């Protein structure tokens, strides 16, 4: 391609791009800020009148006499009633760009764009005094200071700088106001990096490319380009040798820009045109958004302008706004934003220029909140959360919908919690407390599909209550075998059926075999958990001792011993001491901080069937993932009676207990608010009080038990026989 024909193509397609905002510097409320007021009609200041039927002269009504009158009954003089005061017109409700974009959630959480730099590539700043209402940061070796504000002059095609002297377009100043002015700006604490690429309201492709390169080299994270869309047309790969040096340089600059991380917020244009019919896509040149082998397309947001609350639509494409048309590449990057944006000086900017600037300010809030987000991620969040629920939504005109920053502040995709190189569901943060304990709640962080951290409150739930009697029921078979004074100890089996108010029907079955020795007996059997139980028990006059364990039947190896229990009792009926210990992991893990174990110390007396006991119980349940463990310390007092009438054994007991629970959690928190979570070990407490009554009857091979307490009640019946 000849150089001249290429230049002609560029000029026709994208060489000169017009600024977008149709700006007013202050219009009064009477003319809505557009300097379109209706000429004042002095006749409207006169009171209503009518013509005298005789003279046909106009007779002006007395506004006072229009009010109802009464005559004084003595003087017959008219008495004027006080007119009812006319209520003042309510103050108009001004709906700003902040409201349309739903920004308030970000402000409520303290985000104002602090620490984020937005480049405004546009016309110059005004040279009037008193306009330093936002922070403008420029590179020291490029900067030109005006009234404390700094900007850089980007060279135009001829190598001459654009100047922002008085009289030039101050469109760029208005864009900076929409983004970061202290009263009307979206991101009030963001820094503006101002690059002058236009003097007369038009920008060249050369200025846009160089302005982008300059702004990214000087720390811009968001670039605002409020010119009509079409400035990023580049020669296709492999054809660089067919164009001139300037075009080759522009391609090199584009490739440099493509390697940077940023978001380019580009206004669509104010020509009410279909962008799909304007975008360059031919054998030699292409719009950069169409090039799949570059990342540029993932960083671009094209912003159209929206109007609101019209008779035909609540969210409307402004009649002047360009729209994406039928090209999917444009539809996928197009969103709507407010077509009118208030300025710091009281004016209003109308057009897709200000719409783009309002989105740039919104992105500054997002970048402050999650500074780890890349440009493609930030643009994707805006596109993914855009509102499409308004009537008449059509991707042809509205692209991905209207920007919704409230939705952009919410989690997107699957929520998860990273832990030790893996990700887990939020439910993994919760624990199940024993029934009756007060719920424990704590805050914890999680991340969404963009690795953005959020905070939620985790509420623990309560498991079904298991009273001490339930434990006694589980041990009925072993109780009978351990206490029946029979020398012909033979294999036996047991069956237990029960129901309580917290649980479904319960059935337990097991079998046991014992072997006598000089001082006690060894035993083994099949337990309810399909484990093989085994152990040793010694019964002496003043000392009882037992040791037991269980092995899963599928292994049968001593190395897989999963439970290890120990119990010792010493003393006399007048005073006895009892201690027991049970460890879930048995021989495999004696670390009490990690294993489930239960310890009990008991002191009591037992005289003629009457007994009284005090127990101190400590149960520790090992956790998984984020729940390290939970422990329950219980102090229990109980008293009752055990007796026998003929072959029937019976007993009852009253008890009262107080328990304290400690829940230790590896709580994930976000310390830097950048998507990185840190686990902080914390312990939360809860408490429970309970009192109840137990009754049991045993006759030959049958056992019946019933209980009631503050949380539960139930009854069980069982049978034990011998072969």
XYZ file of C-alpha atoms in Angstrom:
723
model
C 0.000 0.000 0.000
C 1.307 3.451 -0.814
C 1.977 5.744 2.081
C -0.345 8.470 0.795
C -3.315 6.157 0.350
C -2.748 4.788 3.833
C -2.770 8.255 5.308
C -5.941 8.983 3.483
C -7.512 5.881 4.938
C -6.507 6.868 8.417
C -7.851 10.370 8.031
C -11.153 9.066 6.778
C -11.486 6.460 9.474
C -9.868 7.660 12.642
C -7.203 10.293 12.252
C -9.258 13.121 13.721
C -11.657 12.281 16.501
C -14.130 14.799 17.906
C -14.609 15.540 21.594
C -17.932 14.429 22.970
C -19.368 16.488 25.751
C -21.834 19.227 24.949
C -21.006 21.355 27.969
C -22.726 24.171 29.816
C -20.950 26.238 32.464
C -23.755 26.848 34.774
C -27.292 27.192 33.431
C -29.960 28.159 35.929
C -32.486 25.706 37.301
C -35.068 27.341 35.083
C -33.387 26.115 31.955
C -31.981 22.832 33.266
C -28.388 23.909 32.789
C -28.425 23.806 29.004
C -28.776 27.548 28.318
C -32.024 26.780 26.556
C -34.319 29.031 28.620
C -37.675 30.333 27.355
C -37.715 34.163 26.783
C -39.330 35.973 29.704
C -42.939 36.999 29.049
C -43.815 40.043 31.218
C -47.539 39.484 30.685
C -47.273 36.459 32.922
C -46.674 38.803 35.855
C -50.123 40.432 35.590
C -53.138 39.092 37.468
C -55.988 37.482 35.517
C -58.491 39.926 34.006
C -61.844 40.037 32.221
C -63.631 42.572 29.999
C -66.351 44.885 31.437
C -69.568 43.910 29.576
C -70.504 47.592 29.161
C -67.302 49.425 28.426
C -65.518 46.392 27.094
C -62.479 47.708 28.862
C -60.352 45.199 30.709
C -61.070 45.115 34.390
C -58.349 43.683 36.538
C -59.477 41.572 39.411
C -58.337 42.511 42.845
C -56.422 39.477 44.035
C -57.413 40.278 47.600
C -61.135 40.332 46.803
C -60.880 36.952 45.208
C -60.852 35.517 48.704
C -64.182 34.742 50.406
C -65.516 37.587 52.578
C -67.932 37.835 55.499
C -69.776 40.937 56.643
C -69.490 42.142 60.206
C -73.021 41.717 61.659
C -72.811 45.180 63.359
C -70.912 47.428 60.954
C -71.807 45.426 57.849
C -68.265 46.021 56.713
C -66.669 43.157 54.824
C -64.299 41.093 56.874
C -61.584 39.403 54.836
C -60.680 35.904 55.803
C -57.027 35.047 56.045
C -56.186 33.213 52.868
C -54.975 29.689 53.261
C -51.201 29.778 52.846
C -50.048 28.220 49.631
C -47.537 25.475 50.381
C -44.122 26.091 48.985
C -43.033 23.963 46.091
C -40.938 21.031 47.331
C -37.273 21.163 46.624
C -36.575 19.305 43.385
C -34.939 15.941 43.821
C -31.725 15.974 41.841
C -30.699 12.530 40.704
C -26.992 12.651 40.011
C -24.601 10.385 38.169
C -23.735 8.882 41.561
C -27.318 7.716 41.982
C -27.594 6.354 38.457
C -24.401 4.354 38.856
C -25.329 3.182 42.410
C -22.074 4.368 43.929
C -23.263 4.881 47.516
C -22.314 1.362 48.637
C -18.681 2.140 47.878
C -18.795 5.403 49.820
C -20.455 3.692 52.775
C -17.463 1.371 52.940
C -14.948 4.211 52.797
C -13.756 4.044 49.184
C -13.130 7.306 47.351
C -10.430 6.425 44.841
C -7.517 7.269 47.113
C -4.184 6.045 45.774
C -5.510 5.455 42.248
C -4.282 7.424 39.222
C -6.602 8.127 36.310
C -5.155 9.545 33.092
C -7.316 12.076 31.268
C -6.156 12.326 27.658
C -8.030 15.326 26.415
C -7.859 19.077 25.922
C -6.069 21.405 28.350
C -6.939 22.757 31.755
C -8.283 26.298 32.164
C -5.935 29.015 33.304
C -8.486 30.691 35.573
C -7.685 30.806 39.270
C -9.544 28.864 41.906
C -10.126 25.666 39.985
C -7.741 23.390 41.929
C -10.511 21.148 43.199
C -8.837 17.841 42.438
C -5.329 16.380 42.524
C -3.453 16.401 39.265
C -0.171 14.516 39.117
C 2.293 14.622 36.218
C 5.822 13.493 35.566
C 8.232 16.196 36.737
C 10.231 16.283 33.523
C 7.119 16.753 31.407
C 4.920 18.802 33.661
C 3.699 22.331 33.062
C 2.080 23.856 36.133
C -1.042 26.018 35.962
C -2.501 27.244 39.239
C -1.084 24.319 41.125
C -2.414 21.810 38.596
C 0.006 19.836 36.468
C -0.337 18.430 33.010
C 1.869 17.314 30.147
C 1.601 18.437 26.567
C 1.584 15.473 24.208
C 3.044 16.265 20.793
C 0.740 16.216 17.794
C 1.455 14.697 14.382
C 3.777 17.520 13.411
C 5.767 17.342 16.611
C 4.217 20.516 18.016
C 2.678 20.373 21.472
C -0.976 21.047 22.100
C -1.263 24.008 24.473
C -4.019 24.653 26.942
C -3.930 28.439 26.954
C -6.961 30.563 27.668
C -9.528 30.202 24.959
C -8.701 26.625 24.097
C -11.166 23.815 24.762
C -11.447 22.966 28.459
C -13.336 19.772 27.750
C -10.571 17.852 29.507
C -11.071 19.882 32.651
C -14.731 18.899 32.684
C -13.852 15.228 32.314
C -11.456 15.504 35.248
C -14.226 17.155 37.289
C -16.632 14.285 36.584
C -13.952 11.820 37.639
C -12.418 13.453 40.713
C -13.768 16.858 41.717
C -14.285 17.187 45.445
C -18.051 17.751 45.304
C -19.338 16.115 42.115
C -16.550 13.693 41.257
C -17.171 9.963 41.423
C -13.726 9.252 42.940
C -13.089 12.357 45.016
C -9.626 11.337 46.201
C -8.242 9.910 42.978
C -5.257 11.564 41.292
C -5.590 12.878 37.760
C -2.747 12.521 35.287
C -3.678 15.066 32.644
C -2.325 14.593 29.127
C -3.122 17.301 26.588
C -3.683 15.738 23.165
C -6.179 18.252 21.797
C -6.461 22.005 21.392
C -9.449 22.555 19.158
C -11.576 19.651 20.271
C -10.127 17.065 17.916
C -7.445 14.485 18.573
C -5.178 12.642 16.199
C -4.373 8.968 16.242
C -0.764 9.916 16.852
C -1.675 11.934 19.933
C -3.871 9.152 21.332
C -1.206 6.480 20.968
C 1.534 8.673 22.410
C -0.754 9.897 25.164
C -1.559 6.318 26.127
C 2.114 5.403 26.187
C 2.991 8.446 28.311
C 0.181 7.933 30.807
C 0.964 4.258 31.339
C 4.661 4.993 31.767
C 3.727 7.477 34.485
C 1.588 5.229 36.644
C -1.915 5.510 35.195
C -4.103 2.531 36.049
C -7.195 3.814 34.251
C -7.147 5.856 31.037
C -10.101 8.040 30.099
C -10.472 8.825 26.400
C -13.558 10.958 25.794
C -13.390 11.099 22.012
C -15.620 9.366 19.519
C -14.700 5.713 19.128
C -12.267 4.714 16.370
C -8.811 5.919 17.353
C -7.061 2.555 17.599
C -6.807 1.462 14.000
C -3.517 -0.339 13.315
C -1.878 -2.031 10.372
C -2.326 -5.774 10.381
C 0.540 -8.015 11.431
C 3.028 -8.717 8.664
C 2.077 -5.647 6.611
C 4.210 -3.126 8.504
C 6.759 -2.936 5.682
C 4.068 -1.706 3.297
C 3.340 1.473 5.237
C 5.327 4.533 6.177
C 7.626 5.084 9.133
C 4.993 6.934 11.139
C 2.532 4.067 10.786
C 5.219 1.592 11.761
C 6.011 3.683 14.841
C 2.336 3.722 15.781
C 2.189 -0.058 15.500
C 5.246 -0.313 17.756
C 3.648 2.018 20.293
C 0.449 -0.031 20.172
C 2.360 -3.247 20.841
C 4.031 -1.543 23.808
C 0.663 -0.387 25.125
C -0.711 -3.891 24.701
C 1.814 -5.234 27.227
C 0.686 -2.846 29.972
C -1.987 -3.406 32.602
C -4.793 -0.830 32.574
C -8.408 -0.153 31.645
C -9.173 2.093 28.694
C -12.523 3.815 29.114
C -13.539 5.031 25.665
C -16.657 7.068 24.923
C -18.778 5.791 22.042
C -19.550 9.045 20.232
C -22.383 11.510 19.878
C -23.445 10.885 16.289
C -26.310 8.419 16.891
C -24.475 5.995 14.618
C -23.995 2.247 14.470
C -20.388 1.560 15.467
C -20.404 -1.756 13.622
C -20.694 0.212 10.367
C -17.848 2.553 11.333
C -15.258 0.181 12.759
C -12.253 -0.373 10.476
C -11.787 -3.966 9.351
C -10.223 -4.499 5.937
C -7.373 -6.353 4.324
C -4.695 -3.958 5.574
C -6.022 -2.307 8.722
C -8.090 -3.340 11.699
C -9.523 -1.803 14.800
C -7.415 -3.133 17.671
C -10.504 -4.420 19.479
C -10.959 -6.977 16.683
C -7.458 -8.447 16.998
C -7.606 -11.681 18.986
C -3.846 -12.086 19.230
C -3.571 -8.974 21.427
C -4.849 -8.344 24.960
C -5.993 -4.819 24.090
C -9.563 -5.936 23.432
C -9.911 -7.224 26.995
C -9.010 -3.838 28.493
C -11.456 -1.634 26.598
C -14.837 -0.400 27.760
C -16.944 1.492 25.224
C -19.402 3.788 26.967
C -22.694 4.890 25.505
C -24.972 7.521 27.036
C -28.271 6.805 28.766
C -31.285 8.939 29.558
C -33.891 7.917 32.106
C -37.570 7.829 33.005
C -38.935 8.622 29.575
C -42.508 7.632 28.692
C -41.276 4.750 26.561
C -38.417 3.514 28.776
C -36.864 3.866 32.208
C -33.334 3.389 30.846
C -33.015 4.743 27.323
C -30.170 4.996 24.858
C -29.720 8.748 24.430
C -30.869 9.890 21.012
C -27.387 11.254 20.266
C -25.391 8.234 21.498
C -23.590 5.830 19.197
C -24.426 2.165 19.783
C -22.633 -1.144 19.150
C -24.723 -2.597 16.351
C -24.452 -6.242 15.363
C -20.704 -6.862 15.799
C -20.256 -9.143 18.786
C -16.808 -7.698 19.530
C -18.370 -4.285 20.085
C -21.424 -5.597 21.925
C -19.177 -7.452 24.361
C -17.337 -4.255 25.372
C -20.242 -1.776 25.346
C -22.155 -0.486 28.390
C -24.346 2.505 29.167
C -23.695 5.226 31.750
C -25.391 8.545 32.610
C -25.602 10.919 29.642
C -25.744 13.936 31.946
C -23.085 14.554 34.583
C -22.916 17.394 37.086
C -19.727 19.456 37.225
C -17.914 21.045 40.138
C -18.779 24.564 38.918
C -22.512 23.846 38.790
C -22.755 23.092 35.106
C -23.729 19.906 33.344
C -21.831 17.983 30.696
C -24.077 16.159 28.245
C -22.802 13.350 26.049
C -20.894 10.102 25.986
C -17.778 12.004 27.106
C -19.084 12.531 30.609
C -20.590 9.031 30.606
C -17.107 7.624 30.034
C -15.608 9.849 32.716
C -18.174 8.675 35.263
C -17.188 5.059 34.552
C -13.492 5.933 34.916
C -14.248 7.362 38.368
C -16.183 4.217 39.256
C -13.243 2.047 38.296
C -10.988 4.129 40.548
C -13.174 3.099 43.502
C -12.858 -0.542 42.485
C -9.097 -0.308 42.077
C -8.739 1.235 45.538
C -10.831 -1.534 47.088
C -9.063 -4.392 45.307
C -5.721 -3.138 44.099
C -4.714 -6.597 42.865
C -7.285 -6.530 40.067
C -5.900 -6.323 36.567
C -7.346 -4.077 33.886
C -9.081 -6.963 32.079
C -10.547 -8.145 35.378
C -11.920 -4.711 36.277
C -13.488 -4.243 32.859
C -14.911 -7.771 33.001
C -16.533 -7.054 36.373
C -18.241 -3.940 34.982
C -19.485 -5.862 31.945
C -20.575 -8.928 33.928
C -22.582 -6.974 36.488
C -24.208 -4.496 34.087
C -27.974 -4.314 34.466
C -30.007 -5.835 31.643
C -33.359 -5.936 33.435
C -34.765 -2.665 32.131
C -37.622 -2.768 29.632
C -36.572 -2.863 26.007
C -33.043 -4.096 26.621
C -31.426 -5.023 23.318
C -27.790 -6.006 22.944
C -27.791 -4.311 19.521
C -28.304 -0.909 21.163
C -27.327 -1.398 24.801
C -24.440 -3.868 24.634
C -24.071 -5.518 28.025
C -26.511 -3.119 29.718
C -26.234 -0.231 32.162
C -23.318 0.052 34.599
C -24.415 -1.112 38.072
C -21.689 -0.434 40.622
C -23.753 -1.835 43.478
C -23.770 -5.202 41.723
C -20.066 -4.766 40.984
C -19.452 -4.516 44.742
C -21.041 -7.934 45.287
C -19.423 -11.372 44.890
C -19.387 -12.831 41.388
C -19.282 -16.516 40.562
C -18.376 -19.242 43.014
C -17.439 -18.109 46.509
C -14.597 -20.016 48.114
C -12.025 -19.931 50.884
C -8.376 -20.727 50.066
C -6.591 -22.899 52.605
C -3.321 -24.794 52.381
C -3.139 -24.744 48.601
C -6.768 -25.676 47.949
C -10.150 -23.927 47.848
C -13.150 -24.833 49.963
C -16.782 -23.835 50.207
C -17.838 -21.267 52.778
C -19.736 -23.970 54.639
C -16.356 -25.361 55.694
C -16.056 -22.377 58.040
C -19.057 -23.414 60.090
C -19.119 -25.731 63.088
C -21.830 -27.835 64.670
C -22.089 -27.236 68.399
C -23.624 -29.741 70.819
C -27.271 -29.033 71.353
C -28.237 -26.363 73.862
C -25.181 -24.181 73.480
C -25.742 -20.588 72.491
C -24.925 -19.914 68.860
C -21.462 -18.567 68.136
C -20.956 -16.098 65.297
C -17.781 -14.670 63.863
C -16.759 -12.765 60.762
C -14.699 -14.465 58.094
C -13.442 -13.551 54.653
C -13.888 -15.386 51.385
C -13.071 -14.679 47.757
C -15.147 -14.691 44.593
C -14.304 -15.747 41.049
C -12.069 -12.669 40.655
C -10.230 -13.424 43.894
C -11.857 -10.382 45.483
C -12.170 -10.706 49.223
C -15.497 -10.216 50.978
C -16.546 -10.601 54.552
C -19.431 -12.641 55.870
C -20.740 -13.663 59.269
C -20.559 -17.364 60.086
C -23.276 -18.688 62.380
C -22.687 -22.021 64.058
C -25.536 -24.485 64.242
C -26.479 -26.912 66.993
C -26.323 -30.665 66.674
C -28.896 -32.991 68.160
C -28.588 -33.190 71.876
C -27.019 -36.316 73.338
C -27.582 -36.531 77.058
C -25.418 -38.590 79.413
C -28.153 -41.215 79.393
C -27.600 -41.785 75.694
C -24.057 -42.729 76.517
C -25.317 -45.054 79.224
C -27.687 -46.715 76.771
C -24.843 -47.318 74.359
C -22.978 -49.115 77.112
C -25.880 -51.244 78.424
C -24.576 -54.494 76.989
C -21.119 -53.996 78.411
C -22.653 -52.954 81.757
C -24.533 -56.244 82.013
C -21.583 -58.351 81.007
C -19.210 -56.537 83.332
C -21.407 -56.692 86.414
C -23.307 -59.947 86.265
C -21.604 -62.370 88.684
C -21.570 -65.375 86.408
C -18.603 -67.661 85.943
C -19.986 -69.258 82.833
C -19.309 -66.064 80.838
C -20.297 -67.005 77.327
C -20.725 -65.282 73.973
C -23.771 -63.032 73.935
C -25.650 -60.598 71.774
C -27.558 -57.389 72.468
C -30.331 -55.420 70.850
C -31.431 -51.869 71.711
C -34.313 -49.840 70.277
C -35.252 -46.310 71.271
C -36.775 -42.966 70.363
C -36.135 -39.437 71.633
C -37.543 -36.031 70.815
C -34.427 -34.856 68.994
C -33.599 -37.972 67.038
C -35.189 -40.559 64.825
C -35.691 -44.160 65.871
C -32.446 -45.665 67.096
C -31.451 -49.291 66.724
C -28.199 -50.742 68.041
C -26.941 -54.283 67.811
C -23.736 -55.927 68.915
C -22.151 -59.126 70.195
C -19.442 -59.827 72.703
C -17.241 -62.695 73.852
C -15.212 -62.863 77.059
C -12.390 -65.107 78.265
C -11.781 -65.612 81.973
C -8.417 -65.142 83.634
C -7.218 -65.212 87.225
C -7.890 -61.534 87.916
C -10.357 -60.468 85.312
C -11.244 -61.199 81.753
C -10.337 -60.367 78.208
C -13.147 -59.539 75.854
C -13.735 -58.882 72.167
C -16.797 -58.263 70.079
C -18.587 -56.606 67.200
C -19.590 -53.026 67.975
C -22.278 -50.764 66.576
C -19.794 -48.902 64.344
C -18.704 -52.104 62.662
C -15.531 -52.056 64.691
C -13.928 -54.964 66.453
C -13.796 -54.080 70.144
C -11.337 -55.678 72.490
C -9.900 -55.017 75.913
C -9.120 -56.153 79.424
C -11.035 -55.621 82.667
C -9.915 -56.186 86.250
C -12.285 -56.158 89.220
C -10.817 -56.042 92.727
C -12.212 -55.270 96.156
C -11.186 -51.616 96.160
C -9.923 -51.219 92.609
C -11.552 -51.579 89.251
C -9.511 -51.159 86.112
C -10.254 -51.562 82.399
C -8.512 -50.900 79.108
C -10.291 -51.124 75.757
C -9.837 -50.268 72.109
C -11.362 -50.829 68.703
C -10.038 -51.689 65.264
C -11.902 -51.253 61.956
C -12.914 -54.629 60.607
C -11.700 -53.779 57.124
C -8.076 -53.708 58.323
C -7.765 -55.682 61.517
C -4.328 -54.160 62.117
C -3.187 -52.952 65.518
C -1.641 -49.963 63.734
C -5.152 -48.809 62.869
C -6.363 -48.733 66.438
C -8.858 -45.863 66.308
C -10.068 -45.708 69.881
C -8.255 -46.209 73.139
C -10.048 -46.112 76.479
C -8.872 -46.284 80.078
C -10.900 -46.350 83.300
C -9.884 -46.759 86.936
C -11.899 -46.576 90.145
C -10.469 -46.718 93.659
C -11.957 -46.305 97.112
C -14.785 -47.530 99.262
C -18.540 -47.027 99.141
C -18.143 -44.103 101.526
C -15.771 -42.259 99.204
C -14.536 -43.293 95.810
C -12.524 -41.639 93.069
C -12.879 -42.520 89.433
C -10.920 -41.367 86.388
C -11.426 -42.198 82.754
C -9.822 -41.221 79.490
C -10.772 -41.949 75.921
C -8.820 -40.949 72.822
C -10.294 -41.156 69.348
C -7.031 -41.665 67.466
C -5.681 -44.181 69.915
C -2.070 -45.121 69.309
C -1.842 -43.031 66.168
C -2.114 -39.623 67.804
C -1.712 -38.726 71.469
C -1.660 -34.975 70.794
C -4.660 -33.700 72.744
C -4.749 -30.495 70.704
C -5.575 -32.504 67.620
C -7.423 -35.620 68.788
C -10.895 -36.215 70.148
C -10.678 -37.247 73.746
C -12.884 -37.311 76.781
C -11.602 -37.136 80.348
C -13.582 -37.442 83.557
C -12.792 -37.235 87.240
C -15.507 -38.325 89.662
C -15.812 -38.183 93.434
C -18.776 -39.806 95.100
C -20.367 -41.928 97.773
C -22.641 -44.955 97.498
C -24.364 -46.215 100.667
C -27.170 -48.743 100.681
C -28.159 -47.919 97.141
C -28.182 -44.160 97.579
C -25.460 -42.317 95.767
C -24.210 -38.764 95.213
C -21.495 -37.793 92.784
C -19.632 -34.782 91.470
C -18.074 -35.031 88.035
C -15.635 -32.873 86.083
C -15.699 -33.740 82.392
C -13.579 -32.395 79.558
C -14.484 -33.382 75.973
C -12.357 -32.272 73.029
C -13.524 -32.762 69.453
C -10.882 -32.376 66.796
C -11.946 -30.293 63.833
C -11.236 -30.263 60.139
C -9.981 -27.514 57.859
C -10.809 -24.204 59.532
C -12.245 -25.642 62.751
C -9.230 -26.646 64.786
C -11.128 -28.129 67.706
C -13.920 -27.575 70.137
C -13.792 -28.451 73.809
C -16.524 -28.687 76.434
C -15.826 -28.454 80.158
C -18.715 -29.674 82.311
C -19.290 -29.597 86.050
C -22.046 -32.024 87.047
C -23.807 -32.914 90.278
C -26.037 -35.986 90.436
C -27.817 -38.012 93.082
C -30.086 -41.048 93.009
C -30.853 -44.564 94.084
C -30.133 -48.040 92.687
C -31.918 -51.094 94.105
C -33.116 -54.585 93.353
C -36.408 -56.306 94.074
C -36.242 -60.042 93.403
C -34.880 -60.303 89.857
C -35.684 -56.713 88.927
C -33.027 -54.034 89.124
C -34.150 -50.414 89.052
C -32.750 -46.991 89.614
C -33.234 -43.264 89.122
C -31.065 -40.185 89.318
C -31.359 -36.410 89.251
C -28.601 -34.288 87.813
C -27.673 -30.687 87.089
C -24.785 -29.600 84.912
C -23.107 -26.439 83.662
C -20.953 -26.540 80.550
C -18.604 -24.108 78.824
C -17.632 -24.580 75.211
C -14.519 -23.222 73.503
C -14.480 -23.239 69.700
C -11.046 -22.686 68.146
C -11.187 -21.479 64.560
C -8.578 -20.679 61.931
C -10.546 -17.623 60.832
C -9.665 -16.303 57.357
C -9.347 -12.521 57.311
C -8.253 -9.961 54.757
C -5.595 -7.720 56.257
C -4.675 -5.770 53.133
C -8.052 -5.902 51.341
C -6.318 -7.055 48.194
C -7.722 -10.550 47.772
C -5.093 -12.205 49.974
C -6.494 -13.970 53.037
C -4.646 -14.753 56.241
C -5.800 -17.318 58.795
C -6.000 -15.965 62.331
C -6.430 -18.460 65.165
C -9.203 -17.365 67.551
C -11.265 -19.032 70.250
C -14.958 -18.304 70.752
C -16.977 -19.349 73.777
C -20.501 -20.467 74.544
C -22.305 -21.924 77.566
C -25.127 -24.266 78.502
C -27.063 -25.279 81.612
C -29.081 -28.456 81.886
C -30.921 -30.514 84.475
C -32.776 -33.789 84.138
C -34.085 -37.082 85.480
C -33.162 -40.669 84.454
C -35.078 -43.863 85.269
C -33.999 -47.433 84.394
C -35.383 -50.928 84.986
C -33.611 -54.234 84.258
C -35.332 -57.629 84.425
C -33.441 -60.703 83.324
C -32.542 -60.118 79.694
C -34.551 -56.924 79.247
C -33.653 -53.299 79.918
C -35.927 -50.242 79.792
C -34.742 -46.668 80.243
C -36.384 -43.232 80.089
C -35.066 -39.735 80.616
C -36.109 -36.106 80.405
C -34.015 -32.945 80.621
C -34.159 -29.310 79.567
C -33.418 -30.169 75.945
C -34.592 -33.647 75.239
C -36.560 -36.650 76.370
C -36.609 -40.226 75.238
C -37.129 -43.911 76.040
C -35.251 -47.078 75.135
C -35.831 -50.799 75.464
C -33.200 -53.470 75.013
C -32.474 -57.197 75.208
C -29.371 -59.255 75.894
C -29.201 -62.994 75.474
C -26.579 -65.731 75.557
C -25.837 -68.550 73.207
